[in-house]
Amino acid sequence: MKARRFGIALLLVTAVLGPVAPAPALAAPVDGRQFKQGYQDGFDRGMQAARTDCAKPIRAQTYEATDYTRGFALGFDRGFEAGAEEYCRPA
């Protein structure tokens, strides 16, 4: 019985003291405000691009990856797709 208790206690201690895996690179912060703002701005800009000329602009790949830019990129793609369905229908 003592060995079993010792084993359980050892297991709990190693689980608590063990290394924690780092968060994935694309994880949003807890509140996600910057990501949400970037998504909203990107969506609006994507809709505007679809409304004006229906040619999706090429995005620069040299930007710093922050929560805002990740949200902007995702929002821009989705905004352009939504705008293209609405404004760029073939005649």
PDB file of C-alpha atoms in Angstrom:
ATOM      1  CA  MET A   1       0.000   0.000   0.000  1.00  0.00           C
ATOM      2  CA  LYS A   2       2.865   2.387   0.808  1.00  0.00           C
ATOM      3  CA  ALA A   3       4.490   1.646  -2.548  1.00  0.00           C
ATOM      4  CA  ARG A   4       1.266   2.448  -4.363  1.00  0.00           C
ATOM      5  CA  ARG A   5       0.866   5.764  -2.526  1.00  0.00           C
ATOM      6  CA  PHE A   6       4.494   6.586  -3.222  1.00  0.00           C
ATOM      7  CA  GLY A   7       3.987   5.806  -6.918  1.00  0.00           C
ATOM      8  CA  ILE A   8       0.914   8.012  -7.146  1.00  0.00           C
ATOM      9  CA  ALA A   9       2.665  10.854  -5.302  1.00  0.00           C
ATOM     10  CA  LEU A  10       5.725  10.513  -7.564  1.00  0.00           C
ATOM     11  CA  LEU A  11       3.506  10.578 -10.633  1.00  0.00           C
ATOM     12  CA  LEU A  12       1.733  13.729  -9.442  1.00  0.00           C
ATOM     13  CA  VAL A  13       4.994  15.497  -8.608  1.00  0.00           C
ATOM     14  CA  THR A  14       6.548  14.690 -11.988  1.00  0.00           C
ATOM     15  CA  ALA A  15       3.384  15.805 -13.773  1.00  0.00           C
ATOM     16  CA  VAL A  16       3.424  19.150 -11.970  1.00  0.00           C
ATOM     17  CA  LEU A  17       7.158  19.723 -12.396  1.00  0.00           C
ATOM     18  CA  GLY A  18       7.358  18.413 -15.954  1.00  0.00           C
ATOM     19  CA  PRO A  19       7.985  20.813 -18.821  1.00  0.00           C
ATOM     20  CA  VAL A  20       4.959  22.487 -20.328  1.00  0.00           C
ATOM     21  CA  ALA A  21       4.683  22.509 -24.102  1.00  0.00           C
ATOM     22  CA  PRO A  22       4.912  26.008 -25.577  1.00  0.00           C
ATOM     23  CA  ALA A  23       1.832  27.529 -27.142  1.00  0.00           C
ATOM     24  CA  PRO A  24       1.575  27.169 -30.905  1.00  0.00           C
ATOM     25  CA  ALA A  25       2.887  30.094 -32.935  1.00  0.00           C
ATOM     26  CA  LEU A  26      -0.561  30.917 -34.312  1.00  0.00           C
ATOM     27  CA  ALA A  27      -2.312  30.938 -30.954  1.00  0.00           C
ATOM     28  CA  ALA A  28      -4.332  34.046 -30.232  1.00  0.00           C
ATOM     29  CA  PRO A  29      -3.951  35.832 -26.914  1.00  0.00           C
ATOM     30  CA  VAL A  30      -6.396  35.139 -24.144  1.00  0.00           C
ATOM     31  CA  ASP A  31      -8.597  38.124 -24.907  1.00  0.00           C
ATOM     32  CA  GLY A  32      -7.904  38.191 -28.672  1.00  0.00           C
ATOM     33  CA  ARG A  33      -8.583  41.927 -29.085  1.00  0.00           C
ATOM     34  CA  GLN A  34      -5.726  42.550 -31.516  1.00  0.00           C
ATOM     35  CA  PHE A  35      -6.645  39.515 -33.608  1.00  0.00           C
ATOM     36  CA  LYS A  36     -10.308  40.562 -33.725  1.00  0.00           C
ATOM     37  CA  GLN A  37      -9.419  44.127 -34.707  1.00  0.00           C
ATOM     38  CA  GLY A  38      -7.063  42.880 -37.415  1.00  0.00           C
ATOM     39  CA  TYR A  39      -9.712  40.484 -38.709  1.00  0.00           C
ATOM     40  CA  GLN A  40     -12.322  43.247 -38.849  1.00  0.00           C
ATOM     41  CA  ASP A  41      -9.956  45.654 -40.631  1.00  0.00           C
ATOM     42  CA  GLY A  42      -8.841  42.948 -43.070  1.00  0.00           C
ATOM     43  CA  PHE A  43     -12.416  41.897 -43.832  1.00  0.00           C
ATOM     44  CA  ASP A  44     -13.415  45.488 -44.562  1.00  0.00           C
ATOM     45  CA  ARG A  45     -10.378  46.040 -46.779  1.00  0.00           C
ATOM     46  CA  GLY A  46     -11.023  42.748 -48.628  1.00  0.00           C
ATOM     47  CA  MET A  47     -14.624  43.731 -49.304  1.00  0.00           C
ATOM     48  CA  GLN A  48     -13.436  47.109 -50.581  1.00  0.00           C
ATOM     49  CA  ALA A  49     -10.896  45.450 -52.906  1.00  0.00           C
ATOM     50  CA  ALA A  50     -13.593  43.189 -54.338  1.00  0.00           C
ATOM     51  CA  ARG A  51     -15.973  46.116 -54.720  1.00  0.00           C
ATOM     52  CA  THR A  52     -13.475  48.321 -56.584  1.00  0.00           C
ATOM     53  CA  ASP A  53     -11.796  46.071 -59.149  1.00  0.00           C
ATOM     54  CA  CYS A  54     -12.395  42.347 -58.464  1.00  0.00           C
ATOM     55  CA  ALA A  55      -8.659  41.656 -58.717  1.00  0.00           C
ATOM     56  CA  LYS A  56      -7.279  40.236 -55.510  1.00  0.00           C
ATOM     57  CA  PRO A  57      -4.092  42.120 -54.624  1.00  0.00           C
ATOM     58  CA  ILE A  58      -0.980  40.113 -53.834  1.00  0.00           C
ATOM     59  CA  ARG A  59      -0.122  40.267 -50.178  1.00  0.00           C
ATOM     60  CA  ALA A  60       3.439  41.038 -49.122  1.00  0.00           C
ATOM     61  CA  GLN A  61       5.044  38.153 -47.255  1.00  0.00           C
ATOM     62  CA  THR A  62       7.541  40.352 -45.407  1.00  0.00           C
ATOM     63  CA  TYR A  63       5.341  41.620 -42.591  1.00  0.00           C
ATOM     64  CA  GLU A  64       5.971  40.946 -38.918  1.00  0.00           C
ATOM     65  CA  ALA A  65       3.708  38.156 -37.688  1.00  0.00           C
ATOM     66  CA  THR A  66       1.640  39.599 -34.854  1.00  0.00           C
ATOM     67  CA  ASP A  67      -1.867  38.804 -33.718  1.00  0.00           C
ATOM     68  CA  TYR A  68      -3.128  41.835 -35.628  1.00  0.00           C
ATOM     69  CA  THR A  69      -1.475  40.821 -38.911  1.00  0.00           C
ATOM     70  CA  ARG A  70      -2.663  37.226 -38.584  1.00  0.00           C
ATOM     71  CA  GLY A  71      -6.216  38.445 -38.051  1.00  0.00           C
ATOM     72  CA  PHE A  72      -5.877  40.958 -40.896  1.00  0.00           C
ATOM     73  CA  ALA A  73      -4.667  38.290 -43.349  1.00  0.00           C
ATOM     74  CA  LEU A  74      -7.477  35.902 -42.447  1.00  0.00           C
ATOM     75  CA  GLY A  75     -10.088  38.655 -42.502  1.00  0.00           C
ATOM     76  CA  PHE A  76      -8.837  40.017 -45.827  1.00  0.00           C
ATOM     77  CA  ASP A  77      -9.090  36.622 -47.516  1.00  0.00           C
ATOM     78  CA  ARG A  78     -12.574  35.984 -46.171  1.00  0.00           C
ATOM     79  CA  GLY A  79     -13.708  39.531 -46.906  1.00  0.00           C
ATOM     80  CA  PHE A  80     -12.486  39.340 -50.481  1.00  0.00           C
ATOM     81  CA  GLU A  81     -14.206  35.993 -51.018  1.00  0.00           C
ATOM     82  CA  ALA A  82     -17.468  37.382 -49.641  1.00  0.00           C
ATOM     83  CA  GLY A  83     -17.148  40.526 -51.738  1.00  0.00           C
ATOM     84  CA  ALA A  84     -16.276  38.583 -54.879  1.00  0.00           C
ATOM     85  CA  GLU A  85     -19.474  36.544 -54.550  1.00  0.00           C
ATOM     86  CA  GLU A  86     -21.488  39.734 -54.210  1.00  0.00           C
ATOM     87  CA  TYR A  87     -19.758  42.164 -56.572  1.00  0.00           C
ATOM     88  CA  CYS A  88     -17.758  40.094 -59.097  1.00  0.00           C
ATOM     89  CA  ARG A  89     -20.368  37.846 -60.643  1.00  0.00           C
ATOM     90  CA  PRO A  90     -19.650  36.936 -64.261  1.00  0.00           C
ATOM     91  CA  ALA A  91     -21.945  38.700 -66.685  1.00  0.00           C
TER      92      ALA A  91
END
